[in-house]
XYZ file of C-alpha atoms in Angstrom:
373
model
C -117.891 -29.686 -130.258
C -117.999 -26.430 -128.319
C -121.508 -25.380 -127.313
C -122.370 -21.757 -127.933
C -123.954 -19.983 -124.988
C -125.062 -16.463 -125.975
C -124.229 -13.558 -123.727
C -127.027 -12.933 -121.192
C -126.375 -9.193 -121.552
C -126.687 -9.164 -125.348
C -129.612 -6.741 -125.319
C -128.205 -4.381 -122.695
C -127.712 -1.046 -124.399
C -128.563 -2.445 -127.836
C -130.256 0.070 -130.140
C -133.286 -0.943 -132.177
C -135.369 1.100 -134.599
C -138.860 0.497 -135.889
C -138.988 -0.524 -139.532
C -141.286 2.006 -141.157
C -144.789 1.763 -139.727
C -144.582 -1.992 -139.168
C -144.424 -3.797 -135.850
C -140.893 -5.046 -136.584
C -137.788 -3.438 -135.115
C -134.262 -3.981 -136.420
C -130.916 -3.386 -134.731
C -129.292 -0.096 -135.673
C -126.423 -2.184 -137.041
C -127.190 -5.340 -139.012
C -124.659 -7.853 -140.328
C -124.434 -8.404 -144.075
C -122.981 -11.630 -145.464
C -122.216 -10.354 -148.970
C -118.494 -10.913 -148.457
C -116.530 -13.048 -145.988
C -119.024 -15.910 -145.703
C -118.249 -17.875 -148.855
C -116.211 -21.047 -149.204
C -113.042 -18.960 -149.463
C -113.251 -18.238 -145.713
C -112.789 -20.668 -142.837
C -116.097 -21.727 -141.326
C -114.743 -21.248 -137.805
C -113.965 -17.601 -138.606
C -117.482 -17.084 -139.935
C -118.885 -18.748 -136.851
C -116.887 -16.480 -134.541
C -118.146 -13.339 -136.308
C -121.789 -14.412 -136.154
C -121.581 -15.407 -132.507
C -119.888 -12.189 -131.470
C -122.387 -10.144 -133.461
C -125.308 -11.781 -131.693
C -123.597 -11.294 -128.339
C -123.549 -7.558 -129.132
C -127.269 -7.386 -129.888
C -127.029 -7.773 -133.667
C -130.115 -9.855 -134.400
C -130.447 -9.264 -138.146
C -128.396 -11.265 -140.668
C -128.764 -10.339 -144.326
C -128.046 -12.733 -147.206
C -128.843 -13.257 -150.885
C -128.986 -16.275 -153.139
C -125.740 -15.387 -154.935
C -123.572 -14.403 -151.957
C -120.345 -16.370 -151.765
C -118.158 -17.267 -153.554
C -119.342 -19.500 -155.066
C -122.974 -18.502 -155.453
C -125.115 -19.978 -152.708
C -122.238 -20.761 -150.370
C -122.959 -17.932 -147.918
C -126.457 -19.299 -147.373
C -125.138 -22.851 -147.027
C -122.448 -21.816 -144.559
C -124.864 -19.684 -142.583
C -127.303 -22.600 -142.509
C -124.600 -24.859 -141.078
C -123.746 -22.346 -138.348
C -127.413 -21.645 -137.682
C -128.070 -25.325 -137.034
C -124.991 -25.661 -134.846
C -125.225 -22.512 -132.735
C -128.575 -20.781 -133.197
C -131.168 -23.517 -133.683
C -132.845 -22.707 -130.359
C -132.566 -18.956 -131.007
C -134.439 -18.731 -134.314
C -137.198 -16.586 -132.846
C -134.613 -14.010 -131.721
C -133.263 -13.596 -135.258
C -134.334 -11.714 -138.363
C -132.935 -13.536 -141.400
C -133.313 -12.118 -144.893
C -132.453 -13.259 -148.388
C -132.847 -11.898 -151.896
C -133.140 -12.910 -155.526
C -132.720 -10.870 -158.680
C -129.147 -11.143 -159.905
C -127.802 -14.005 -161.991
C -127.845 -17.287 -160.069
C -127.918 -20.192 -162.516
C -127.528 -20.574 -166.317
C -130.299 -20.060 -168.795
C -133.198 -17.629 -169.129
C -134.838 -18.560 -165.803
C -131.872 -17.920 -163.524
C -132.184 -14.226 -162.750
C -134.190 -10.988 -163.065
C -137.748 -10.710 -161.744
C -140.041 -13.386 -163.109
C -142.360 -15.319 -160.836
C -140.680 -18.543 -161.934
C -137.207 -17.350 -160.962
C -138.077 -15.638 -157.679
C -140.100 -18.472 -156.169
C -137.702 -21.172 -157.378
C -134.781 -19.200 -155.973
C -136.527 -18.779 -152.620
C -137.086 -22.532 -152.396
C -133.393 -23.111 -153.086
C -132.389 -20.508 -150.495
C -134.563 -22.137 -147.834
C -132.966 -25.505 -148.592
C -129.456 -24.077 -148.233
C -130.400 -22.250 -145.040
C -132.202 -25.246 -143.565
C -135.243 -23.086 -142.811
C -138.967 -23.220 -143.453
C -139.148 -19.452 -143.921
C -137.086 -16.271 -144.033
C -138.187 -13.180 -142.174
C -137.658 -10.869 -145.162
C -137.508 -11.796 -148.854
C -136.269 -9.103 -151.243
C -136.307 -8.528 -154.945
C -132.653 -7.597 -155.404
C -133.010 -5.005 -158.177
C -135.631 -3.596 -160.506
C -136.116 -5.590 -163.701
C -137.240 -3.637 -166.773
C -138.082 -6.832 -168.694
C -140.740 -8.135 -166.283
C -144.003 -6.388 -165.381
C -143.728 -5.056 -161.858
C -147.105 -6.652 -161.082
C -145.582 -10.083 -161.727
C -142.521 -9.424 -159.566
C -144.538 -8.009 -156.672
C -147.065 -10.812 -157.094
C -144.272 -13.317 -156.569
C -143.264 -11.570 -153.327
C -146.886 -11.644 -152.194
C -147.050 -15.370 -152.980
C -143.935 -16.013 -150.893
C -145.735 -14.563 -147.869
C -149.004 -16.379 -148.572
C -147.121 -19.674 -148.938
C -145.547 -19.172 -145.515
C -142.026 -18.927 -146.931
C -141.474 -15.281 -145.918
C -142.947 -13.086 -143.203
C -142.217 -9.755 -144.901
C -141.070 -8.538 -148.311
C -138.622 -5.893 -149.451
C -136.969 -4.390 -152.505
C -133.413 -3.244 -153.151
C -131.924 -0.549 -155.380
C -135.278 0.646 -156.746
C -135.716 4.287 -157.753
C -138.200 6.472 -155.895
C -140.772 6.187 -158.697
C -140.504 2.406 -158.948
C -140.684 2.189 -155.169
C -143.995 4.065 -155.154
C -145.332 1.698 -157.809
C -144.202 -1.334 -155.801
C -145.855 0.048 -152.650
C -149.153 0.542 -154.487
C -149.173 -2.945 -156.009
C -148.257 -4.712 -152.780
C -150.788 -2.717 -150.779
C -153.487 -3.746 -153.220
C -152.415 -7.388 -152.855
C -152.542 -7.149 -149.066
C -148.824 -7.637 -148.406
C -147.304 -4.283 -147.381
C -143.790 -3.399 -148.480
C -141.730 -3.607 -145.293
C -138.343 -2.267 -146.324
C -136.082 -0.907 -149.043
C -132.362 -1.703 -149.155
C -130.438 1.007 -151.050
C -126.753 1.888 -151.070
C -126.015 4.889 -148.845
C -122.892 6.410 -147.349
C -121.011 9.656 -146.848
C -119.821 9.311 -150.445
C -123.094 8.060 -151.891
C -126.120 10.178 -151.021
C -128.529 9.541 -153.870
C -131.392 8.459 -151.591
C -131.557 11.896 -149.931
C -132.945 13.523 -153.066
C -136.311 11.726 -153.193
C -136.239 8.127 -152.005
C -136.072 8.763 -148.248
C -139.082 11.063 -148.506
C -141.057 8.408 -150.384
C -140.171 5.751 -147.814
C -141.163 8.029 -144.954
C -144.479 8.969 -146.549
C -145.333 5.352 -147.350
C -144.239 3.954 -143.986
C -141.470 1.791 -145.449
C -138.242 1.081 -143.580
C -134.749 1.665 -144.973
C -131.651 -0.453 -144.404
C -128.525 1.047 -145.964
C -125.981 -1.239 -147.582
C -122.345 -0.256 -148.148
C -122.332 2.493 -145.475
C -118.535 2.207 -145.605
C -118.441 2.416 -149.429
C -117.093 -1.136 -149.599
C -114.257 -0.298 -147.235
C -113.218 3.017 -148.742
C -114.527 4.779 -145.623
C -112.104 2.953 -143.350
C -108.436 3.459 -142.559
C -107.502 0.575 -144.833
C -106.986 2.620 -147.988
C -105.540 5.821 -146.560
C -102.114 4.927 -147.898
C -103.207 3.311 -151.142
C -104.151 -0.275 -151.951
C -102.927 -2.818 -149.371
C -102.116 -6.389 -150.330
C -105.033 -8.753 -149.849
C -107.650 -5.992 -149.817
C -110.807 -6.156 -151.916
C -109.436 -3.476 -154.236
C -106.201 -5.417 -154.779
C -108.226 -8.388 -156.019
C -110.044 -6.231 -158.567
C -113.421 -7.869 -157.998
C -116.246 -5.733 -156.640
C -113.908 -2.887 -155.696
C -111.699 -1.860 -158.651
C -108.512 -0.010 -157.778
C -109.643 2.836 -160.056
C -111.857 4.014 -157.210
C -108.709 4.908 -155.291
C -107.908 7.959 -157.387
C -106.272 11.052 -155.971
C -109.487 13.045 -155.622
C -111.228 10.332 -153.638
C -108.231 9.664 -151.398
C -107.966 13.364 -150.535
C -111.613 13.356 -149.502
C -111.310 10.156 -147.461
C -108.165 11.377 -145.682
C -109.915 14.629 -144.779
C -112.842 12.676 -143.341
C -110.409 10.504 -141.417
C -108.861 13.620 -139.853
C -112.308 14.793 -138.732
C -113.045 11.376 -137.217
C -109.727 11.378 -135.358
C -110.508 14.779 -133.850
C -113.775 13.298 -132.579
C -112.034 10.296 -131.064
C -113.547 7.946 -133.637
C -112.266 5.789 -136.437
C -113.353 6.753 -139.929
C -115.589 3.663 -140.044
C -117.292 4.581 -136.780
C -117.975 8.113 -137.945
C -119.289 6.886 -141.293
C -121.747 4.477 -139.665
C -122.928 7.049 -137.123
C -123.399 9.560 -139.961
C -125.565 7.091 -141.895
C -127.760 6.567 -138.833
C -128.148 10.279 -138.091
C -131.351 10.301 -140.161
C -134.194 8.593 -138.299
C -135.658 7.454 -141.618
C -132.734 5.025 -141.887
C -133.741 1.984 -139.852
C -130.417 0.164 -139.893
C -126.912 0.255 -141.349
C -125.844 -2.992 -142.979
C -122.170 -3.670 -142.334
C -119.835 -6.496 -143.245
C -116.939 -7.832 -141.223
C -113.958 -10.020 -142.092
C -112.956 -10.584 -138.469
C -114.272 -10.323 -134.932
C -111.934 -7.389 -134.305
C -113.324 -5.470 -137.286
C -116.872 -6.194 -136.178
C -116.232 -4.799 -132.706
C -114.699 -1.608 -134.100
C -117.610 -1.035 -136.474
C -120.243 -1.825 -133.842
C -118.910 0.939 -131.633
C -119.702 3.391 -134.435
C -123.385 3.227 -133.601
C -123.757 6.322 -131.443
C -127.046 7.231 -129.759
C -129.287 9.024 -132.281
C -129.098 12.365 -130.479
C -125.294 12.338 -130.796
C -125.312 12.563 -134.589
C -128.507 14.225 -135.734
C -126.820 16.858 -137.847
C -123.960 16.897 -140.301
C -121.043 18.963 -139.023
C -119.795 21.934 -141.085
C -116.424 20.190 -141.483
C -118.018 17.107 -143.028
C -120.257 19.277 -145.211
C -117.229 21.081 -146.616
C -115.408 17.835 -147.435
C -118.503 16.508 -149.191
C -119.238 19.756 -151.023
C -118.158 18.254 -154.337
C -119.599 14.903 -155.274
C -117.155 12.013 -155.735
C -117.160 10.078 -158.970
C -116.965 6.410 -158.103
C -118.096 3.609 -160.375
C -118.136 -0.055 -159.398
C -119.063 -2.750 -161.868
C -120.595 -5.439 -159.673
C -121.618 -8.328 -161.900
C -122.227 -9.203 -165.514
C -124.352 -11.815 -167.179
C -125.563 -12.544 -170.689
C -129.071 -13.745 -171.353
C -131.108 -14.646 -174.396
C -134.376 -12.739 -174.082
C -137.352 -13.307 -176.369
C -139.685 -10.322 -176.578
C -142.649 -10.202 -178.980
C -141.144 -13.042 -180.967
C -137.791 -11.334 -181.420
C -134.685 -12.808 -179.833
C -131.954 -10.479 -178.672
C -128.961 -10.777 -176.407
C -129.073 -8.494 -173.429
C -126.001 -7.639 -171.450
C -126.807 -6.670 -167.893
C -124.261 -4.785 -165.894
C -124.801 -3.879 -162.291
C -123.263 -0.443 -161.979
C -123.182 1.695 -158.905
C -122.268 5.301 -159.589
C -121.616 6.435 -156.079
C -122.471 10.060 -155.496
C -124.025 10.555 -158.940
C -126.729 7.924 -159.364
C -125.934 5.694 -156.423
C -128.249 2.896 -157.463
C -128.187 -0.107 -159.743
C -128.477 0.956 -163.355
C -129.090 -1.481 -166.206
C -127.141 -0.843 -169.369
C -128.384 -2.686 -172.438
C -126.410 -3.441 -175.555
């Protein structure tokens, strides 16, 4: 078996940013394992991406309990590669996981209860082959569980030695402030928020970034490439084998004429700058110092290298150019149904069926919204 020897120059020129007012820094670009690390991808390909990422100074790998497919497989595969290639490098890595979306059948397999979150964390640690994760997130706000219970579970994860820090994802600005207050009272500060954010999805600029800055909470942006829409892949429509062609998390309806016109115009601007559209999109996301890191995915080593070069020095992209401003003058209407689950919920003695749909309305709401029926 080939022995992995990391590049001795992996930190040369690597950009790191402090996460809020904590002592932790994260790379400007972090690697997300939402796609491309399930059992539908060759383990050797996954291994090559992770190794090359680390060789380029990417020290943060982001997972969740239900990443795959199937659910849990991304953590299992990452755990296998971690043991094989990174076992002696654990202290150079920041590994995160999350719980909140549907993971197993029955009423205890998702949402925000103490029972679900702590059980899910134990399962994640088993799949990863770790004693602890660096960051444990609640994956989305749960209206059916008191926030005190959910934040209390995160606090317990730290006190039990199973997580070093805690975070939240896709919370509104108001819920974020509530979470900060509860966790501060418990003695476990909120480290980081993980919202969606991109050129086409700017909901966090209205209030959330200000809240995070005031409270000293870091921000790591997921989907900075709008699930691939902000790349050259869809300039000519929907290519065979793309995420949109499979109709899973990226429905082809997103590729309407209005959106394609906008993306092609942004691509022209990037070309004039000597960048790819993906590189410009990542650099744009990082132009705001309140954004700690951009969370990118990669299906190949080549794609990873292209995206990594998009991380320009902060001073190179502090302001949005007039050309980009004009293209983004009208907000895009993009909706992506992410996952669905049905649960039997008993509230005050009354049983009702609740349908939960994870819906991102990019450019309008931009965060996970729960629709009940």
